[in-house]
Amino acid sequence: MVLSAFFKARWGIVGLLSLVAAFVCVAFPHGLPLRAGASAVALSAIVSFIHLRHAGLAVLVAFAPLPGLLIAHAFGFADPLTIALCYLPGLACAMFMADEIAANIAHGFERRAACEDVLAKLGMSMGAAIGVASIGLAILALSPGPAVFAATLGAGVSAILIVPLGASDLPFGEDFVTRANRVREWRERMLDPVSAITQPRWAMSASGIAVIFAVLGYFGAHPVFDATEYAVFAALLLSASIAGFGLTWEWRRALALPLVLALLILIGMWGLEQIHARNALTPLVQTLGICAVPLVLVAVEASGHLTEDAASASSFALMRKGPAAIFFFAASALVMLFQIGDAPLVGALVVMLLFGCASTLLWLPALACAFETLFPRRSALDARYRVH
């Protein structure tokens, strides 16, 4: 009932967000990130179209985070790279929601029913993912000002609202359904070898490789954290643990999530140490937030299929969310590379994104399956031996 009323007022909600964003732009015209915003939107639209094969949905995905980002302009804006990093968590929410809407349409849902189903199913997960992405910035808010935190949170909330509301009026014909099904089947075949990571022997091997990278990152970074860094990283890991357990009700994935983020922290600190930029804490935390969104969503997707064994659940999540994760990280890397700024810093952050992609596709499911192997869940005999 509430969701139906929400969709009936969809154009009022979208219009209100757009009007507030336009008012902020008029009231605070100085420092608008026009160049950074234009390049981010253009690159995101191109990558989204390659992924979704629907022009209208791709444009909607690229523009969805902007109203919230522009509303946050009232708090003040920083350099183009920081603004691009604020835009990307919202882009992650928009791209994953659009991917799920396209899948529902391809499975025979009517447009509005497909969008309502996605908002009901993913709204809470998306909100938690944006919360994890923003929590470190909330603690940093006293340092760079509240603009970065407000922009990240605003872009995410804007994307969560606009994509399903706007997509409910987009045309989806039979040609789109045919294209979507054909492309999805091809991508599943391409990802099938990756799903071997969910088998116990490969999961253990991949988990060992993750530990090696963590050790290299630790000794490469020489981390001597100050109080602010300890507070930020602890809050990020704690929020990831709480969100992971609250959304999945499965402690193995709830533990794997902060462990993967800890690996990314060490890799990021290692990269900053190599370019002598240990003071670039805000971009590092923003990039961690960008990586956290797909990690949370893949963990939640797998938890919804734990009636089967952990390997099957993780494999299903990789098939469903893996393509969207790959295209999102590709779009994020392109958006960051096209920003004008400190080239070594951008390079270090892009390397973090590559590790974030590897963590989403490999190390998160591998750690979850390794924990499942070491600490198996209780199950009835008929379920364990598949007796029907």
PDB file of N, CA and C in Angstrom, residues 305-385:
ATOM      1  N   HIS A 305      20.176 -17.087  -0.673  1.00  0.00           N
ATOM      2  CA  HIS A 305      20.111 -18.425  -1.274  1.00  0.00           C
ATOM      3  C   HIS A 305      20.846 -19.448  -0.414  1.00  0.00           C
ATOM      4  N   LEU A 306      20.904 -19.199   0.888  1.00  0.00           N
ATOM      5  CA  LEU A 306      21.636 -20.094   1.779  1.00  0.00           C
ATOM      6  C   LEU A 306      20.837 -21.332   2.161  1.00  0.00           C
ATOM      7  N   THR A 307      19.646 -21.524   1.572  1.00  0.00           N
ATOM      8  CA  THR A 307      18.986 -22.817   1.739  1.00  0.00           C
ATOM      9  C   THR A 307      19.809 -23.904   1.054  1.00  0.00           C
ATOM     10  N   GLU A 308      20.595 -23.491   0.029  1.00  0.00           N
ATOM     11  CA  GLU A 308      21.557 -24.410  -0.571  1.00  0.00           C
ATOM     12  C   GLU A 308      22.884 -24.296   0.190  1.00  0.00           C
ATOM     13  N   ASP A 309      23.895 -25.007  -0.244  1.00  0.00           N
ATOM     14  CA  ASP A 309      25.195 -24.889   0.404  1.00  0.00           C
ATOM     15  C   ASP A 309      25.835 -23.557   0.056  1.00  0.00           C
ATOM     16  N   ALA A 310      26.883 -23.188   0.807  1.00  0.00           N
ATOM     17  CA  ALA A 310      27.518 -21.884   0.635  1.00  0.00           C
ATOM     18  C   ALA A 310      28.093 -21.710  -0.756  1.00  0.00           C
ATOM     19  N   ALA A 311      28.634 -22.787  -1.326  1.00  0.00           N
ATOM     20  CA  ALA A 311      29.218 -22.681  -2.664  1.00  0.00           C
ATOM     21  C   ALA A 311      28.155 -22.325  -3.698  1.00  0.00           C
ATOM     22  N   SER A 312      26.999 -22.972  -3.616  1.00  0.00           N
ATOM     23  CA  SER A 312      25.925 -22.682  -4.571  1.00  0.00           C
ATOM     24  C   SER A 312      25.408 -21.263  -4.394  1.00  0.00           C
ATOM     25  N   ALA A 313      25.258 -20.825  -3.132  1.00  0.00           N
ATOM     26  CA  ALA A 313      24.771 -19.468  -2.871  1.00  0.00           C
ATOM     27  C   ALA A 313      25.740 -18.421  -3.407  1.00  0.00           C
ATOM     28  N   SER A 314      27.030 -18.597  -3.156  1.00  0.00           N
ATOM     29  CA  SER A 314      28.025 -17.639  -3.643  1.00  0.00           C
ATOM     30  C   SER A 314      28.119 -17.656  -5.159  1.00  0.00           C
ATOM     31  N   SER A 315      28.025 -18.838  -5.750  1.00  0.00           N
ATOM     32  CA  SER A 315      28.069 -18.944  -7.205  1.00  0.00           C
ATOM     33  C   SER A 315      26.879 -18.231  -7.836  1.00  0.00           C
ATOM     34  N   PHE A 316      25.706 -18.402  -7.247  1.00  0.00           N
ATOM     35  CA  PHE A 316      24.518 -17.716  -7.761  1.00  0.00           C
ATOM     36  C   PHE A 316      24.688 -16.204  -7.658  1.00  0.00           C
ATOM     37  N   ALA A 317      25.212 -15.724  -6.529  1.00  0.00           N
ATOM     38  CA  ALA A 317      25.420 -14.283  -6.361  1.00  0.00           C
ATOM     39  C   ALA A 317      26.403 -13.744  -7.389  1.00  0.00           C
ATOM     40  N   LEU A 318      27.457 -14.500  -7.686  1.00  0.00           N
ATOM     41  CA  LEU A 318      28.423 -14.060  -8.694  1.00  0.00           C
ATOM     42  C   LEU A 318      27.767 -13.953 -10.063  1.00  0.00           C
ATOM     43  N   MET A 319      26.922 -14.917 -10.404  1.00  0.00           N
ATOM     44  CA  MET A 319      26.263 -14.885 -11.701  1.00  0.00           C
ATOM     45  C   MET A 319      25.289 -13.718 -11.805  1.00  0.00           C
ATOM     46  N   ARG A 320      24.591 -13.412 -10.698  1.00  0.00           N
ATOM     47  CA  ARG A 320      23.583 -12.359 -10.732  1.00  0.00           C
ATOM     48  C   ARG A 320      24.192 -10.960 -10.637  1.00  0.00           C
ATOM     49  N   LYS A 321      25.146 -10.790  -9.747  1.00  0.00           N
ATOM     50  CA  LYS A 321      25.689  -9.458  -9.477  1.00  0.00           C
ATOM     51  C   LYS A 321      27.066  -9.227 -10.074  1.00  0.00           C
ATOM     52  N   GLY A 322      27.747 -10.290 -10.506  1.00  0.00           N
ATOM     53  CA  GLY A 322      29.103 -10.146 -11.027  1.00  0.00           C
ATOM     54  C   GLY A 322      29.213  -9.203 -12.209  1.00  0.00           C
ATOM     55  N   PRO A 323      28.372  -9.337 -13.254  1.00  0.00           N
ATOM     56  CA  PRO A 323      28.480  -8.410 -14.392  1.00  0.00           C
ATOM     57  C   PRO A 323      28.293  -6.951 -13.994  1.00  0.00           C
ATOM     58  N   ALA A 324      27.300  -6.674 -13.148  1.00  0.00           N
ATOM     59  CA  ALA A 324      27.086  -5.289 -12.713  1.00  0.00           C
ATOM     60  C   ALA A 324      28.292  -4.771 -11.941  1.00  0.00           C
ATOM     61  N   ALA A 325      28.905  -5.633 -11.107  1.00  0.00           N
ATOM     62  CA  ALA A 325      30.087  -5.218 -10.354  1.00  0.00           C
ATOM     63  C   ALA A 325      31.243  -4.892 -11.289  1.00  0.00           C
ATOM     64  N   ILE A 326      31.463  -5.730 -12.297  1.00  0.00           N
ATOM     65  CA  ILE A 326      32.566  -5.492 -13.241  1.00  0.00           C
ATOM     66  C   ILE A 326      32.374  -4.178 -13.977  1.00  0.00           C
ATOM     67  N   PHE A 327      31.175  -3.946 -14.496  1.00  0.00           N
ATOM     68  CA  PHE A 327      30.931  -2.715 -15.231  1.00  0.00           C
ATOM     69  C   PHE A 327      30.974  -1.498 -14.311  1.00  0.00           C
ATOM     70  N   PHE A 328      30.534  -1.651 -13.065  1.00  0.00           N
ATOM     71  CA  PHE A 328      30.611  -0.521 -12.143  1.00  0.00           C
ATOM     72  C   PHE A 328      32.055  -0.141 -11.859  1.00  0.00           C
ATOM     73  N   PHE A 329      32.898  -1.126 -11.579  1.00  0.00           N
ATOM     74  CA  PHE A 329      34.299  -0.807 -11.291  1.00  0.00           C
ATOM     75  C   PHE A 329      34.995  -0.241 -12.533  1.00  0.00           C
ATOM     76  N   ALA A 330      34.606  -0.719 -13.728  1.00  0.00           N
ATOM     77  CA  ALA A 330      35.170  -0.145 -14.950  1.00  0.00           C
ATOM     78  C   ALA A 330      34.770   1.319 -15.095  1.00  0.00           C
ATOM     79  N   ALA A 331      33.495   1.612 -14.853  1.00  0.00           N
ATOM     80  CA  ALA A 331      33.031   3.006 -14.926  1.00  0.00           C
ATOM     81  C   ALA A 331      33.731   3.865 -13.880  1.00  0.00           C
ATOM     82  N   SER A 332      33.903   3.335 -12.671  1.00  0.00           N
ATOM     83  CA  SER A 332      34.560   4.098 -11.603  1.00  0.00           C
ATOM     84  C   SER A 332      36.001   4.426 -11.963  1.00  0.00           C
ATOM     85  N   ALA A 333      36.713   3.444 -12.505  1.00  0.00           N
ATOM     86  CA  ALA A 333      38.104   3.684 -12.885  1.00  0.00           C
ATOM     87  C   ALA A 333      38.190   4.744 -13.986  1.00  0.00           C
ATOM     88  N   LEU A 334      37.299   4.679 -14.975  1.00  0.00           N
ATOM     89  CA  LEU A 334      37.308   5.676 -16.049  1.00  0.00           C
ATOM     90  C   LEU A 334      36.979   7.062 -15.517  1.00  0.00           C
ATOM     91  N   VAL A 335      35.975   7.155 -14.657  1.00  0.00           N
ATOM     92  CA  VAL A 335      35.604   8.459 -14.096  1.00  0.00           C
ATOM     93  C   VAL A 335      36.775   9.068 -13.336  1.00  0.00           C
ATOM     94  N   MET A 336      37.484   8.260 -12.568  1.00  0.00           N
ATOM     95  CA  MET A 336      38.606   8.784 -11.792  1.00  0.00           C
ATOM     96  C   MET A 336      39.791   9.153 -12.681  1.00  0.00           C
ATOM     97  N   LEU A 337      40.051   8.350 -13.711  1.00  0.00           N
ATOM     98  CA  LEU A 337      41.191   8.630 -14.584  1.00  0.00           C
ATOM     99  C   LEU A 337      41.003   9.899 -15.392  1.00  0.00           C
ATOM    100  N   PHE A 338      39.746  10.282 -15.646  1.00  0.00           N
ATOM    101  CA  PHE A 338      39.487  11.463 -16.446  1.00  0.00           C
ATOM    102  C   PHE A 338      39.401  12.738 -15.612  1.00  0.00           C
ATOM    103  N   GLN A 339      39.652  12.660 -14.322  1.00  0.00           N
ATOM    104  CA  GLN A 339      39.644  13.853 -13.491  1.00  0.00           C
ATOM    105  C   GLN A 339      41.028  14.502 -13.498  1.00  0.00           C
ATOM    106  N   ILE A 340      41.014  15.813 -13.448  1.00  0.00           N
ATOM    107  CA  ILE A 340      42.274  16.559 -13.400  1.00  0.00           C
ATOM    108  C   ILE A 340      42.702  16.663 -11.942  1.00  0.00           C
ATOM    109  N   GLY A 341      43.904  16.276 -11.662  1.00  0.00           N
ATOM    110  CA  GLY A 341      44.368  16.328 -10.282  1.00  0.00           C
ATOM    111  C   GLY A 341      45.715  15.658 -10.141  1.00  0.00           C
ATOM    112  N   ASP A 342      45.955  15.144  -8.986  1.00  0.00           N
ATOM    113  CA  ASP A 342      47.228  14.497  -8.659  1.00  0.00           C
ATOM    114  C   ASP A 342      47.262  13.119  -9.318  1.00  0.00           C
ATOM    115  N   ALA A 343      48.060  12.973 -10.386  1.00  0.00           N
ATOM    116  CA  ALA A 343      48.087  11.718 -11.140  1.00  0.00           C
ATOM    117  C   ALA A 343      48.545  10.533 -10.289  1.00  0.00           C
ATOM    118  N   PRO A 344      49.608  10.639  -9.479  1.00  0.00           N
ATOM    119  CA  PRO A 344      49.982   9.487  -8.640  1.00  0.00           C
ATOM    120  C   PRO A 344      48.875   9.077  -7.676  1.00  0.00           C
ATOM    121  N   LEU A 345      48.170  10.060  -7.107  1.00  0.00           N
ATOM    122  CA  LEU A 345      47.077   9.739  -6.196  1.00  0.00           C
ATOM    123  C   LEU A 345      45.952   9.020  -6.923  1.00  0.00           C
ATOM    124  N   VAL A 346      45.609   9.516  -8.108  1.00  0.00           N
ATOM    125  CA  VAL A 346      44.564   8.863  -8.899  1.00  0.00           C
ATOM    126  C   VAL A 346      44.971   7.434  -9.231  1.00  0.00           C
ATOM    127  N   GLY A 347      46.238   7.242  -9.598  1.00  0.00           N
ATOM    128  CA  GLY A 347      46.714   5.902  -9.912  1.00  0.00           C
ATOM    129  C   GLY A 347      46.602   4.963  -8.723  1.00  0.00           C
ATOM    130  N   ALA A 348      46.967   5.438  -7.526  1.00  0.00           N
ATOM    131  CA  ALA A 348      46.868   4.602  -6.329  1.00  0.00           C
ATOM    132  C   ALA A 348      45.420   4.246  -6.025  1.00  0.00           C
ATOM    133  N   LEU A 349      44.509   5.186  -6.227  1.00  0.00           N
ATOM    134  CA  LEU A 349      43.099   4.913  -5.964  1.00  0.00           C
ATOM    135  C   LEU A 349      42.513   3.951  -6.997  1.00  0.00           C
ATOM    136  N   VAL A 350      42.960   4.060  -8.240  1.00  0.00           N
ATOM    137  CA  VAL A 350      42.490   3.125  -9.271  1.00  0.00           C
ATOM    138  C   VAL A 350      42.969   1.707  -8.969  1.00  0.00           C
ATOM    139  N   VAL A 351      44.191   1.570  -8.448  1.00  0.00           N
ATOM    140  CA  VAL A 351      44.677   0.249  -8.037  1.00  0.00           C
ATOM    141  C   VAL A 351      43.790  -0.304  -6.918  1.00  0.00           C
ATOM    142  N   MET A 352      43.364   0.571  -6.004  1.00  0.00           N
ATOM    143  CA  MET A 352      42.429   0.132  -4.966  1.00  0.00           C
ATOM    144  C   MET A 352      41.128  -0.366  -5.561  1.00  0.00           C
ATOM    145  N   LEU A 353      40.648   0.319  -6.596  1.00  0.00           N
ATOM    146  CA  LEU A 353      39.418  -0.120  -7.257  1.00  0.00           C
ATOM    147  C   LEU A 353      39.596  -1.496  -7.887  1.00  0.00           C
ATOM    148  N   LEU A 354      40.758  -1.736  -8.480  1.00  0.00           N
ATOM    149  CA  LEU A 354      41.018  -3.057  -9.063  1.00  0.00           C
ATOM    150  C   LEU A 354      40.996  -4.137  -7.978  1.00  0.00           C
ATOM    151  N   PHE A 355      41.593  -3.838  -6.840  1.00  0.00           N
ATOM    152  CA  PHE A 355      41.534  -4.791  -5.734  1.00  0.00           C
ATOM    153  C   PHE A 355      40.108  -4.918  -5.203  1.00  0.00           C
ATOM    154  N   GLY A 356      39.342  -3.824  -5.253  1.00  0.00           N
ATOM    155  CA  GLY A 356      37.948  -3.901  -4.845  1.00  0.00           C
ATOM    156  C   GLY A 356      37.144  -4.811  -5.746  1.00  0.00           C
ATOM    157  N   CYS A 357      37.413  -4.753  -7.045  1.00  0.00           N
ATOM    158  CA  CYS A 357      36.743  -5.644  -7.993  1.00  0.00           C
ATOM    159  C   CYS A 357      37.127  -7.097  -7.726  1.00  0.00           C
ATOM    160  N   ALA A 358      38.424  -7.338  -7.507  1.00  0.00           N
ATOM    161  CA  ALA A 358      38.875  -8.698  -7.198  1.00  0.00           C
ATOM    162  C   ALA A 358      38.270  -9.187  -5.883  1.00  0.00           C
ATOM    163  N   SER A 359      38.117  -8.284  -4.923  1.00  0.00           N
ATOM    164  CA  SER A 359      37.521  -8.669  -3.649  1.00  0.00           C
ATOM    165  C   SER A 359      36.059  -9.055  -3.817  1.00  0.00           C
ATOM    166  N   THR A 360      35.335  -8.306  -4.646  1.00  0.00           N
ATOM    167  CA  THR A 360      33.914  -8.592  -4.863  1.00  0.00           C
ATOM    168  C   THR A 360      33.714  -9.920  -5.558  1.00  0.00           C
ATOM    169  N   LEU A 361      34.535 -10.188  -6.568  1.00  0.00           N
ATOM    170  CA  LEU A 361      34.345 -11.390  -7.384  1.00  0.00           C
ATOM    171  C   LEU A 361      35.047 -12.618  -6.804  1.00  0.00           C
ATOM    172  N   LEU A 362      36.129 -12.423  -6.058  1.00  0.00           N
ATOM    173  CA  LEU A 362      36.949 -13.552  -5.640  1.00  0.00           C
ATOM    174  C   LEU A 362      37.038 -13.691  -4.125  1.00  0.00           C
ATOM    175  N   TRP A 363      37.575 -12.687  -3.456  1.00  0.00           N
ATOM    176  CA  TRP A 363      37.953 -12.876  -2.064  1.00  0.00           C
ATOM    177  C   TRP A 363      36.775 -12.881  -1.111  1.00  0.00           C
ATOM    178  N   LEU A 364      35.734 -12.102  -1.370  1.00  0.00           N
ATOM    179  CA  LEU A 364      34.575 -12.162  -0.483  1.00  0.00           C
ATOM    180  C   LEU A 364      33.905 -13.535  -0.537  1.00  0.00           C
ATOM    181  N   PRO A 365      33.545 -14.061  -1.721  1.00  0.00           N
ATOM    182  CA  PRO A 365      32.962 -15.414  -1.737  1.00  0.00           C
ATOM    183  C   PRO A 365      33.944 -16.487  -1.266  1.00  0.00           C
ATOM    184  N   ALA A 366      35.243 -16.301  -1.554  1.00  0.00           N
ATOM    185  CA  ALA A 366      36.219 -17.301  -1.113  1.00  0.00           C
ATOM    186  C   ALA A 366      36.301 -17.361   0.408  1.00  0.00           C
ATOM    187  N   LEU A 367      36.365 -16.203   1.066  1.00  0.00           N
ATOM    188  CA  LEU A 367      36.430 -16.192   2.528  1.00  0.00           C
ATOM    189  C   LEU A 367      35.160 -16.765   3.146  1.00  0.00           C
ATOM    190  N   ALA A 368      34.003 -16.394   2.569  1.00  0.00           N
ATOM    191  CA  ALA A 368      32.744 -16.920   3.099  1.00  0.00           C
ATOM    192  C   ALA A 368      32.700 -18.439   2.976  1.00  0.00           C
ATOM    193  N   CYS A 369      33.136 -18.961   1.837  1.00  0.00           N
ATOM    194  CA  CYS A 369      33.135 -20.416   1.646  1.00  0.00           C
ATOM    195  C   CYS A 369      34.197 -21.098   2.501  1.00  0.00           C
ATOM    196  N   ALA A 370      35.320 -20.421   2.711  1.00  0.00           N
ATOM    197  CA  ALA A 370      36.345 -20.986   3.598  1.00  0.00           C
ATOM    198  C   ALA A 370      35.819 -21.091   5.022  1.00  0.00           C
ATOM    199  N   PHE A 371      35.141 -20.051   5.504  1.00  0.00           N
ATOM    200  CA  PHE A 371      34.543 -20.116   6.835  1.00  0.00           C
ATOM    201  C   PHE A 371      33.474 -21.202   6.908  1.00  0.00           C
ATOM    202  N   GLU A 372      32.710 -21.345   5.820  1.00  0.00           N
ATOM    203  CA  GLU A 372      31.685 -22.386   5.784  1.00  0.00           C
ATOM    204  C   GLU A 372      32.321 -23.776   5.865  1.00  0.00           C
ATOM    205  N   THR A 373      33.470 -23.941   5.232  1.00  0.00           N
ATOM    206  CA  THR A 373      34.166 -25.225   5.283  1.00  0.00           C
ATOM    207  C   THR A 373      34.732 -25.505   6.674  1.00  0.00           C
ATOM    208  N   LEU A 374      35.313 -24.469   7.288  1.00  0.00           N
ATOM    209  CA  LEU A 374      35.916 -24.650   8.614  1.00  0.00           C
ATOM    210  C   LEU A 374      34.862 -24.749   9.709  1.00  0.00           C
ATOM    211  N   PHE A 375      33.768 -23.991   9.550  1.00  0.00           N
ATOM    212  CA  PHE A 375      32.703 -23.966  10.555  1.00  0.00           C
ATOM    213  C   PHE A 375      31.365 -24.202   9.857  1.00  0.00           C
ATOM    214  N   PRO A 376      31.085 -25.438   9.481  1.00  0.00           N
ATOM    215  CA  PRO A 376      29.864 -25.705   8.706  1.00  0.00           C
ATOM    216  C   PRO A 376      28.603 -25.433   9.513  1.00  0.00           C
ATOM    217  N   ARG A 377      27.567 -25.016   8.809  1.00  0.00           N
ATOM    218  CA  ARG A 377      26.272 -24.781   9.430  1.00  0.00           C
ATOM    219  C   ARG A 377      25.604 -26.116   9.758  1.00  0.00           C
ATOM    220  N   ARG A 378      24.775 -26.086  10.769  1.00  0.00           N
ATOM    221  CA  ARG A 378      23.983 -27.266  11.074  1.00  0.00           C
ATOM    222  C   ARG A 378      22.940 -27.480   9.987  1.00  0.00           C
ATOM    223  N   SER A 379      22.716 -28.712   9.634  1.00  0.00           N
ATOM    224  CA  SER A 379      21.705 -29.016   8.635  1.00  0.00           C
ATOM    225  C   SER A 379      21.164 -30.415   8.879  1.00  0.00           C
ATOM    226  N   ALA A 380      19.935 -30.624   8.479  1.00  0.00           N
ATOM    227  CA  ALA A 380      19.319 -31.931   8.624  1.00  0.00           C
ATOM    228  C   ALA A 380      19.986 -32.926   7.671  1.00  0.00           C
ATOM    229  N   LEU A 381      19.866 -34.194   7.983  1.00  0.00           N
ATOM    230  CA  LEU A 381      20.513 -35.215   7.152  1.00  0.00           C
ATOM    231  C   LEU A 381      19.990 -35.221   5.723  1.00  0.00           C
ATOM    232  N   ASP A 382      18.666 -35.035   5.557  1.00  0.00           N
ATOM    233  CA  ASP A 382      18.118 -35.052   4.223  1.00  0.00           C
ATOM    234  C   ASP A 382      18.617 -33.889   3.390  1.00  0.00           C
ATOM    235  N   ALA A 383      18.841 -32.705   4.069  1.00  0.00           N
ATOM    236  CA  ALA A 383      19.382 -31.553   3.341  1.00  0.00           C
ATOM    237  C   ALA A 383      20.864 -31.761   3.023  1.00  0.00           C
ATOM    238  N   ARG A 384      21.619 -32.335   3.990  1.00  0.00           N
ATOM    239  CA  ARG A 384      23.048 -32.507   3.769  1.00  0.00           C
ATOM    240  C   ARG A 384      23.326 -33.495   2.648  1.00  0.00           C
ATOM    241  N   TYR A 385      22.561 -34.585   2.600  1.00  0.00           N
ATOM    242  CA  TYR A 385      22.802 -35.609   1.589  1.00  0.00           C
ATOM    243  C   TYR A 385      21.803 -35.556   0.433  1.00  0.00           C
TER     244      TYR A 385
END
